[in-house]
PDB file of C-alpha atoms in Angstrom:
ATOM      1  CA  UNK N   3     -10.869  14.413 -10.762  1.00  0.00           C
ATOM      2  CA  UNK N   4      -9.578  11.295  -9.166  1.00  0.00           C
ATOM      3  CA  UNK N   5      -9.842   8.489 -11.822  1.00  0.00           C
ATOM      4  CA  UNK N   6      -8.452  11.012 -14.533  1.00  0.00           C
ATOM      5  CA  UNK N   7      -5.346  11.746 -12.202  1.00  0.00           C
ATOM      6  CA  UNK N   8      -4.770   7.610 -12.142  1.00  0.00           C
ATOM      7  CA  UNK N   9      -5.981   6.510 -15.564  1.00  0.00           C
ATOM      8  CA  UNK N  10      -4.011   7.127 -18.474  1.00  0.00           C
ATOM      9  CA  UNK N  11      -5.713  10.396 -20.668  1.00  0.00           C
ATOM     10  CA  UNK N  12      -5.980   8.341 -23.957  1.00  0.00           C
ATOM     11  CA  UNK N  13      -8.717   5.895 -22.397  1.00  0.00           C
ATOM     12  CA  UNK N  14     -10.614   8.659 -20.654  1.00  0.00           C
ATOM     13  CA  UNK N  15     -10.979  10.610 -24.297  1.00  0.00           C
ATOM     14  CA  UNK N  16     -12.617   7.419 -25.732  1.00  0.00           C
ATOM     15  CA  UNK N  17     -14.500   5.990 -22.938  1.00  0.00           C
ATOM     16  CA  UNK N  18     -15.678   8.968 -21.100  1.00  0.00           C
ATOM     17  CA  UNK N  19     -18.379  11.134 -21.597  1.00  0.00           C
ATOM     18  CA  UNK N  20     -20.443  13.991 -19.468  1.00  0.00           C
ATOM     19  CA  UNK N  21     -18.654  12.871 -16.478  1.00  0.00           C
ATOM     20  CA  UNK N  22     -19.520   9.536 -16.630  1.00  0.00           C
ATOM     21  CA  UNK N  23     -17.055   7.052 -16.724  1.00  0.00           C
ATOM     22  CA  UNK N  24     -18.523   3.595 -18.798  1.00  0.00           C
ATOM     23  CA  UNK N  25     -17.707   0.422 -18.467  1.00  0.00           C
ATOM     24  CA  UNK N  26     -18.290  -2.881 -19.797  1.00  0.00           C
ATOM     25  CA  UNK N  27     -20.753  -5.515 -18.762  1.00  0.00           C
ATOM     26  CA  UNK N  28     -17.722  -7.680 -17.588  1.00  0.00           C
ATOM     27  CA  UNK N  29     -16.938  -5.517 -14.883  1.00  0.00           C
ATOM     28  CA  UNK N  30     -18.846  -6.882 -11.630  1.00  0.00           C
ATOM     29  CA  UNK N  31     -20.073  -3.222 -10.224  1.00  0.00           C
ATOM     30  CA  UNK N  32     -19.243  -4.515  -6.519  1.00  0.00           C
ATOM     31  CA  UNK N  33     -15.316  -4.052  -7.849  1.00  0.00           C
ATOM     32  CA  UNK N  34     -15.823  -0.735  -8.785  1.00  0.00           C
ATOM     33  CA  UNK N  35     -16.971   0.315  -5.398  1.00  0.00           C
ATOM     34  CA  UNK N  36     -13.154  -1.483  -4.424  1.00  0.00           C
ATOM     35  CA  UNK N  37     -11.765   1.124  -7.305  1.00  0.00           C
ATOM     36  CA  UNK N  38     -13.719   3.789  -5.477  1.00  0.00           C
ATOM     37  CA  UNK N  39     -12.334   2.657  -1.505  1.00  0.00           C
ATOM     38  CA  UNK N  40      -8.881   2.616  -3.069  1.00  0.00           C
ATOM     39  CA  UNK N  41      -8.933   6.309  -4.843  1.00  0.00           C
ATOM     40  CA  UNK N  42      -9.766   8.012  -1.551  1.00  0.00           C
ATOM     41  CA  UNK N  43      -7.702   5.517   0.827  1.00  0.00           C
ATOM     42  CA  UNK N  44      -5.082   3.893  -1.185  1.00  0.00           C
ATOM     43  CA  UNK N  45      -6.421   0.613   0.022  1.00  0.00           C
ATOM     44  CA  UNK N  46      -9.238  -1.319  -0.227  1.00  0.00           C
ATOM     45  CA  UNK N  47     -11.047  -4.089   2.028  1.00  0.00           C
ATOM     46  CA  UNK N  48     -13.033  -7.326   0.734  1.00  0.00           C
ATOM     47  CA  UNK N  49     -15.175  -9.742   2.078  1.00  0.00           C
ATOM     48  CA  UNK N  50     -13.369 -12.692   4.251  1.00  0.00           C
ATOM     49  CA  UNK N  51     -15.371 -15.325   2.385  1.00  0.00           C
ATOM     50  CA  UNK N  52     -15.399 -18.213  -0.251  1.00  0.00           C
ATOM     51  CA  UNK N  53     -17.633 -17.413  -3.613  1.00  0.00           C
ATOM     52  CA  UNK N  54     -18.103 -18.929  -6.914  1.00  0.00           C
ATOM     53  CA  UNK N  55     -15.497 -19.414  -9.118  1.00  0.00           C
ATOM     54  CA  UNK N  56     -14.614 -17.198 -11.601  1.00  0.00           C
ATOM     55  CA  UNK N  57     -15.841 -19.566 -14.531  1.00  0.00           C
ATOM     56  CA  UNK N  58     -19.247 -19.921 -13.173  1.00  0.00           C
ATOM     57  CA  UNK N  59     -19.770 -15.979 -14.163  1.00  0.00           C
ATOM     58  CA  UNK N  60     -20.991 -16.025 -17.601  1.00  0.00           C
ATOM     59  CA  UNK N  61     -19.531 -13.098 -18.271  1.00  0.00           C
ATOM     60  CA  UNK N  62     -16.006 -14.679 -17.493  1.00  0.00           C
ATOM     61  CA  UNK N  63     -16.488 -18.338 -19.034  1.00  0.00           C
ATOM     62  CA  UNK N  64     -16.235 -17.327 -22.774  1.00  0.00           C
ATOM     63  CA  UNK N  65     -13.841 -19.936 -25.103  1.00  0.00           C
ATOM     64  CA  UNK N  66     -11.203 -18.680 -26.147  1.00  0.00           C
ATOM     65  CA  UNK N  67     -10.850 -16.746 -29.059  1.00  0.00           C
ATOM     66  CA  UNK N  68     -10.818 -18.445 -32.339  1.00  0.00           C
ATOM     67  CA  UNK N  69     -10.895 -21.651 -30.766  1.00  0.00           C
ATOM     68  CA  UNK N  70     -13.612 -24.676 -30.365  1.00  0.00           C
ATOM     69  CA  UNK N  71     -15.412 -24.436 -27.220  1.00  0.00           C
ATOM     70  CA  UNK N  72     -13.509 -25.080 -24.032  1.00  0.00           C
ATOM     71  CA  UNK N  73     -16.223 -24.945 -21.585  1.00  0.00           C
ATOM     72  CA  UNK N  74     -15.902 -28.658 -20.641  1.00  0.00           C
ATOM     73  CA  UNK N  75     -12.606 -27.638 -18.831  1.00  0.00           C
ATOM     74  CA  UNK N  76     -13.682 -25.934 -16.462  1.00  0.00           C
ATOM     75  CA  UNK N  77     -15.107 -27.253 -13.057  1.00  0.00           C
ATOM     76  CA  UNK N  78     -18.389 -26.204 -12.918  1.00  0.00           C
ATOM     77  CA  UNK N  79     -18.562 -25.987  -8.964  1.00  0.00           C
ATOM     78  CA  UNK N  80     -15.525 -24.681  -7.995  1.00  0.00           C
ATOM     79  CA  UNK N  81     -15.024 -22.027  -5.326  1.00  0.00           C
ATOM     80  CA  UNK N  82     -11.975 -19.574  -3.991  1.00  0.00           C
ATOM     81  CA  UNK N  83     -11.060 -17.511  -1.942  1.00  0.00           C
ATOM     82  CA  UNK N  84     -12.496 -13.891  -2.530  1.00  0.00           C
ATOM     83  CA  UNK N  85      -9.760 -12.482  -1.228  1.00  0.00           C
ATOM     84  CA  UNK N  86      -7.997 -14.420  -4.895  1.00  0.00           C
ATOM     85  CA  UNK N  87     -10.956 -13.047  -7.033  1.00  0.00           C
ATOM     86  CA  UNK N  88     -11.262  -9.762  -5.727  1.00  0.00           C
ATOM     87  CA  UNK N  89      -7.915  -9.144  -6.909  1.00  0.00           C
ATOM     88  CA  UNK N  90      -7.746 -10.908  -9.740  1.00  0.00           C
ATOM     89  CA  UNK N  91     -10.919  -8.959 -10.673  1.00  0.00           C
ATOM     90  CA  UNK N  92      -9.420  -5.497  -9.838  1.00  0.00           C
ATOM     91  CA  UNK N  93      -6.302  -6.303 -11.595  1.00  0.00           C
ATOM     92  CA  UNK N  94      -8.387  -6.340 -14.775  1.00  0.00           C
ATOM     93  CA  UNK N  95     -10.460  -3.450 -14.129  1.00  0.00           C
ATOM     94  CA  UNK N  96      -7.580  -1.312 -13.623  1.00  0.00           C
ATOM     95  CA  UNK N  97      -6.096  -2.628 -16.934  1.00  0.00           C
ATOM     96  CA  UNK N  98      -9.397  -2.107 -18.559  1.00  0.00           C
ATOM     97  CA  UNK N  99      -9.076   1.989 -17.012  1.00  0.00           C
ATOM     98  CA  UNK N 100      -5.546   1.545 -17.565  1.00  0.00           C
ATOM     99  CA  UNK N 101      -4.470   2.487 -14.230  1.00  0.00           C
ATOM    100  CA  UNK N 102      -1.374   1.143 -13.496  1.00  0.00           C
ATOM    101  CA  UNK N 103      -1.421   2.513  -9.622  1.00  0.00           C
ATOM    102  CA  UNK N 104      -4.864  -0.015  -9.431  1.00  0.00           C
ATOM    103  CA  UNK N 105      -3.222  -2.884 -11.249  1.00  0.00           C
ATOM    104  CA  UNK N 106      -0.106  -2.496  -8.957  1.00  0.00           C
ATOM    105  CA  UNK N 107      -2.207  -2.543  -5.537  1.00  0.00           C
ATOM    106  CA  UNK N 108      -4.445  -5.294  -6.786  1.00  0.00           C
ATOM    107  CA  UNK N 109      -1.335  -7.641  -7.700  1.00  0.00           C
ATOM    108  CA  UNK N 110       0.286  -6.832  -3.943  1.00  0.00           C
ATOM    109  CA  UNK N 111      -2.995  -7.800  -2.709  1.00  0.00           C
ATOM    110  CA  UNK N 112      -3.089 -10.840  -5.376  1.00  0.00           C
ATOM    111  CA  UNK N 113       0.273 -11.899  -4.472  1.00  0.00           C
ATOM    112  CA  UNK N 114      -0.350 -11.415  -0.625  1.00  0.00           C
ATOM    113  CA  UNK N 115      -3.681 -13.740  -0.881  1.00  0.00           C
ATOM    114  CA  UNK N 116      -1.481 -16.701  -2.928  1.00  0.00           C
ATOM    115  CA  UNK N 117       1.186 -16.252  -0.526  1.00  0.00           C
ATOM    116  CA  UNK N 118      -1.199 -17.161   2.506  1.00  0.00           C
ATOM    117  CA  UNK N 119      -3.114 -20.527   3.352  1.00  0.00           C
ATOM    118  CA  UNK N 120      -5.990 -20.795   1.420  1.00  0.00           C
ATOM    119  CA  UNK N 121      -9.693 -21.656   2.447  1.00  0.00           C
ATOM    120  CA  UNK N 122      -9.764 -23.619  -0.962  1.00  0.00           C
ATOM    121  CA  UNK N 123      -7.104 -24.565  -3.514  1.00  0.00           C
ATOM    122  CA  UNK N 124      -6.579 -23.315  -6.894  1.00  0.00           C
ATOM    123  CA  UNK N 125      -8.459 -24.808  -9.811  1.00  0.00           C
ATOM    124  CA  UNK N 126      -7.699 -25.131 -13.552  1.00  0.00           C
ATOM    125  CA  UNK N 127     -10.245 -22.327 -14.231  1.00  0.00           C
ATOM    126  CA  UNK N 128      -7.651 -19.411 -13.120  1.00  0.00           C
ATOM    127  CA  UNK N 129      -5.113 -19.867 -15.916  1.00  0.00           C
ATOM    128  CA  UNK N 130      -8.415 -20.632 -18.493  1.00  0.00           C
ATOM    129  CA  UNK N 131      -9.959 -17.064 -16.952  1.00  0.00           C
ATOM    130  CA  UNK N 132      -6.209 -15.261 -17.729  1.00  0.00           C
ATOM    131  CA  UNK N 133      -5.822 -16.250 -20.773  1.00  0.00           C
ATOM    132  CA  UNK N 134      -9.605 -15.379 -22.011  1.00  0.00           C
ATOM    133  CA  UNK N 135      -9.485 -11.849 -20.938  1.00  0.00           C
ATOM    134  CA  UNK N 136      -5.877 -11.250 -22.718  1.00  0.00           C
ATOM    135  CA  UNK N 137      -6.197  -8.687 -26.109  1.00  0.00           C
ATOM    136  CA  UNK N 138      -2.724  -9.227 -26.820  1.00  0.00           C
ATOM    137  CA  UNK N 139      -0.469 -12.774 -25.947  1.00  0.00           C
ATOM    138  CA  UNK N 140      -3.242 -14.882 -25.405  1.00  0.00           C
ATOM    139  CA  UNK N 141      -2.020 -17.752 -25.677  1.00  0.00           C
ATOM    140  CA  UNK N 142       1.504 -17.067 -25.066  1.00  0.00           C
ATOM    141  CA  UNK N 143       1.041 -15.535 -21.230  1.00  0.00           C
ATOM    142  CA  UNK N 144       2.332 -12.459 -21.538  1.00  0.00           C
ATOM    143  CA  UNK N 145       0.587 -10.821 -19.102  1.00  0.00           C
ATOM    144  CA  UNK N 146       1.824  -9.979 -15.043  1.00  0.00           C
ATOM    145  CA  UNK N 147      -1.614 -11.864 -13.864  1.00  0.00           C
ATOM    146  CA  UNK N 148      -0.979 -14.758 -16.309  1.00  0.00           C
ATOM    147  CA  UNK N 149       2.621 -14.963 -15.130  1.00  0.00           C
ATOM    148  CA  UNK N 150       1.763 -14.789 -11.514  1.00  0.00           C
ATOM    149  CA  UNK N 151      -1.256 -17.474 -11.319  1.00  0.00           C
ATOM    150  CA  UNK N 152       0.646 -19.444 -13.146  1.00  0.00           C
ATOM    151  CA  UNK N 153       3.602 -19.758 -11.429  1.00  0.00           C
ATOM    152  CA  UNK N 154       2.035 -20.335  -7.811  1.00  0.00           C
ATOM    153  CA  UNK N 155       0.333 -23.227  -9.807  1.00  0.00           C
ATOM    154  CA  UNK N 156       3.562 -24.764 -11.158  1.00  0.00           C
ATOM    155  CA  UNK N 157       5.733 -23.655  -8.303  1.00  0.00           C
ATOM    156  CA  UNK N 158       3.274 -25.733  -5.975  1.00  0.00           C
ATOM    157  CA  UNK N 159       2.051 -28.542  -8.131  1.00  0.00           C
ATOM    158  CA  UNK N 160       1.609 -31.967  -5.837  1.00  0.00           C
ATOM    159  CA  UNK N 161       0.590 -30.223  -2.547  1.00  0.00           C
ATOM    160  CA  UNK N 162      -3.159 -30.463  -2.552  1.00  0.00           C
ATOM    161  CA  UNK N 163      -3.662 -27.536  -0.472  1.00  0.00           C
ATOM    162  CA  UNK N 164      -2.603 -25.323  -2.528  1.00  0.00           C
ATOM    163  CA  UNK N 165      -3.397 -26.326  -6.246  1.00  0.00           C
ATOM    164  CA  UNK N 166      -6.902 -28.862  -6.309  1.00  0.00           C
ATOM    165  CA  UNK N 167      -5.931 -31.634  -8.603  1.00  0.00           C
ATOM    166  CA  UNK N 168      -9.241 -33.976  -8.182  1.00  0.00           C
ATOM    167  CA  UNK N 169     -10.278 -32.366 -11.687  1.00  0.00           C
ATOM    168  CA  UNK N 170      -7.600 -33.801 -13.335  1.00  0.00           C
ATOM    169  CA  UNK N 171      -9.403 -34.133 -16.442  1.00  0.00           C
ATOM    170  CA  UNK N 172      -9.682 -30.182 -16.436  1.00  0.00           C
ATOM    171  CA  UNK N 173      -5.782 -29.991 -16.180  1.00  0.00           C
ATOM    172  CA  UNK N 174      -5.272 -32.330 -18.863  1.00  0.00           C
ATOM    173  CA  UNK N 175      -6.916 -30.420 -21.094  1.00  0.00           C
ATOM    174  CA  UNK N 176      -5.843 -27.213 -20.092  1.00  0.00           C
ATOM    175  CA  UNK N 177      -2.805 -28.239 -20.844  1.00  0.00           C
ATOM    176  CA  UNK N 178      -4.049 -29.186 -24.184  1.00  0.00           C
ATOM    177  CA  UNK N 179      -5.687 -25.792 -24.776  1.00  0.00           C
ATOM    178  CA  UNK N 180      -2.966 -23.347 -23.763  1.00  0.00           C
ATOM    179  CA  UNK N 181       0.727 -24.006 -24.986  1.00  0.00           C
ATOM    180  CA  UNK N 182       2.824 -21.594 -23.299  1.00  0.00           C
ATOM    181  CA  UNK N 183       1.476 -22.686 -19.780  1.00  0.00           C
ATOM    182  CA  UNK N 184       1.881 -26.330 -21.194  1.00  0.00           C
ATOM    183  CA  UNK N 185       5.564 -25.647 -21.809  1.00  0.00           C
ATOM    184  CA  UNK N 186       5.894 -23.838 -18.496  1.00  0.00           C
ATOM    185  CA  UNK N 187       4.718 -26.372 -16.813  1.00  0.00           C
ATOM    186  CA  UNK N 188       6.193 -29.450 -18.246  1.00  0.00           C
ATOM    187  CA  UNK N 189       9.766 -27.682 -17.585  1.00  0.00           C
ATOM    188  CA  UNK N 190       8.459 -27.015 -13.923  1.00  0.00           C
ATOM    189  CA  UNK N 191       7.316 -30.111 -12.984  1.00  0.00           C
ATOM    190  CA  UNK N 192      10.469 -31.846 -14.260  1.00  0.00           C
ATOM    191  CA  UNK N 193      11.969 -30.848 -10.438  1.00  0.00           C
ATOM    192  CA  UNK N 194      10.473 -31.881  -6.920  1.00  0.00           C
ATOM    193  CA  UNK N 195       8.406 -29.857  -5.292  1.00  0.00           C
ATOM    194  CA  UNK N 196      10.714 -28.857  -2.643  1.00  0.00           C
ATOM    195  CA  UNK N 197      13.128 -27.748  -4.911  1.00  0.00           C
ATOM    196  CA  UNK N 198      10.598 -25.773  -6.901  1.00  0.00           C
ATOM    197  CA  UNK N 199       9.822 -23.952  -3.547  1.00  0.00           C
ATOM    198  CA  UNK N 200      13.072 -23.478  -2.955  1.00  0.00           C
ATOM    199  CA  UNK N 201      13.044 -21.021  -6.135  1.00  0.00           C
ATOM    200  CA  UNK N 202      11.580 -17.769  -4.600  1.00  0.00           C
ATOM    201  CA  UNK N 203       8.877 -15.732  -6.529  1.00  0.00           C
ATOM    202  CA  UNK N 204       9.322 -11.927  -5.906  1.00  0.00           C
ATOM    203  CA  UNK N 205       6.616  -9.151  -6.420  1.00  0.00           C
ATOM    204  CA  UNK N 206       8.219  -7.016  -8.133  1.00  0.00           C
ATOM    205  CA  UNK N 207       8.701  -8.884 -11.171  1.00  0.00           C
ATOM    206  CA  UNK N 208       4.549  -8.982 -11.502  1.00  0.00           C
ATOM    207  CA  UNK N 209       4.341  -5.004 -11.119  1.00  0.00           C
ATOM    208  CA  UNK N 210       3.788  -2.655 -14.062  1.00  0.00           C
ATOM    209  CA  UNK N 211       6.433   0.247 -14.099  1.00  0.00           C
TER     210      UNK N 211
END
């Protein structure tokens, strides 16, 4: 079977049952059928479009744990790129089947969509989203996805077509909220912009081995 041969055995023993593989409600089914394209093709091939943010999904604008509620931060209109969310949203799913293959693809194709022009810059609600759907180092950014969205952010901060900063409100308190991208970005920000860009981000050091 296809998703045993790419998810790790321990998962499929807990989660699986009479060949049905079950997932929870925070899984968008349209990125499943992307899981699907990908397992017979090694590739898979989204919509060219802008959609709702990722925040405006209730299933994906929870507060943080143990915390007050953050919802305020977030923009409540915002939009991206779907090529951005499609990824980020397969990234997770594949850590959720923990199948590192998935994750892998989804962070080339996450790292090849930040690396291009955008349709729409990138709002405060993609670190907020990365650090909700974190078990483990949530609020320390631990994770590849954390790492990655949070570096194009800092590595690009002042050039307004690439990071939106008319919410500035939302950053401020972003900040506030999440103290390892607050530290990260205060050392960042310290240099110009040109010589953060100068400071090349490489894909391989977002990939799971």
């Amino acid at each position: 079977m296809l998703v045993e041969s790419e998810c790790q055995a321990d998962q499929l023993e807990e989660d699986i049952y009479e060949d049905c593989y079950l997932l929870g409600s925070e899984h968008d089914p349209a990125i499943f059928d992307l899981f699907v394209q990908w397992l017979y093709t090694r590739k898979y091939q989204e919509k060219e479009e802008l959609v709702e943010s990722l925040a405006s999904r209730k299933s994906l604008s929870s507060p943080l744990p143990n915390s007050e509620d953050v919802s305020w931060i977030i923009p409540p209109d915002g939009v991206m790129d779907w090529a951005v969310k499609a990824a980020i949203l397969c990234w997770e799913l594949g850590a959720s089947l923990r199948a590192k293959g998935f994750q892998n693809y989804a962070m080339e194709r996450l790292f090849e969509a930040l690396s291009s022009p955008f349709l729409h810059p990138l709002m405060a609600n993609l670190i907020l989203h990365t650090y909700e759907v974190e078990n483990e180092g949530t609020l320390y950014g631990t994770s590849p996805l954390q790492r990655l969205i949070q570096d194009v952010i800092v590595r690009n901060w002042g050039d307004d077509d690439v990071v939106d900063h008319v919410a500035g409100e939302a950053w401020s308190n972003l900040l506030k909220t999440c103290p390892y991208f607050r530290k990260v970005f205060i050392s960042a920000t310290k240099q110009s912009l040109e010589r953060r860009r100068n400071q090349q981000i490489s894909l391989e050091n977002y990939l799971i081995r």
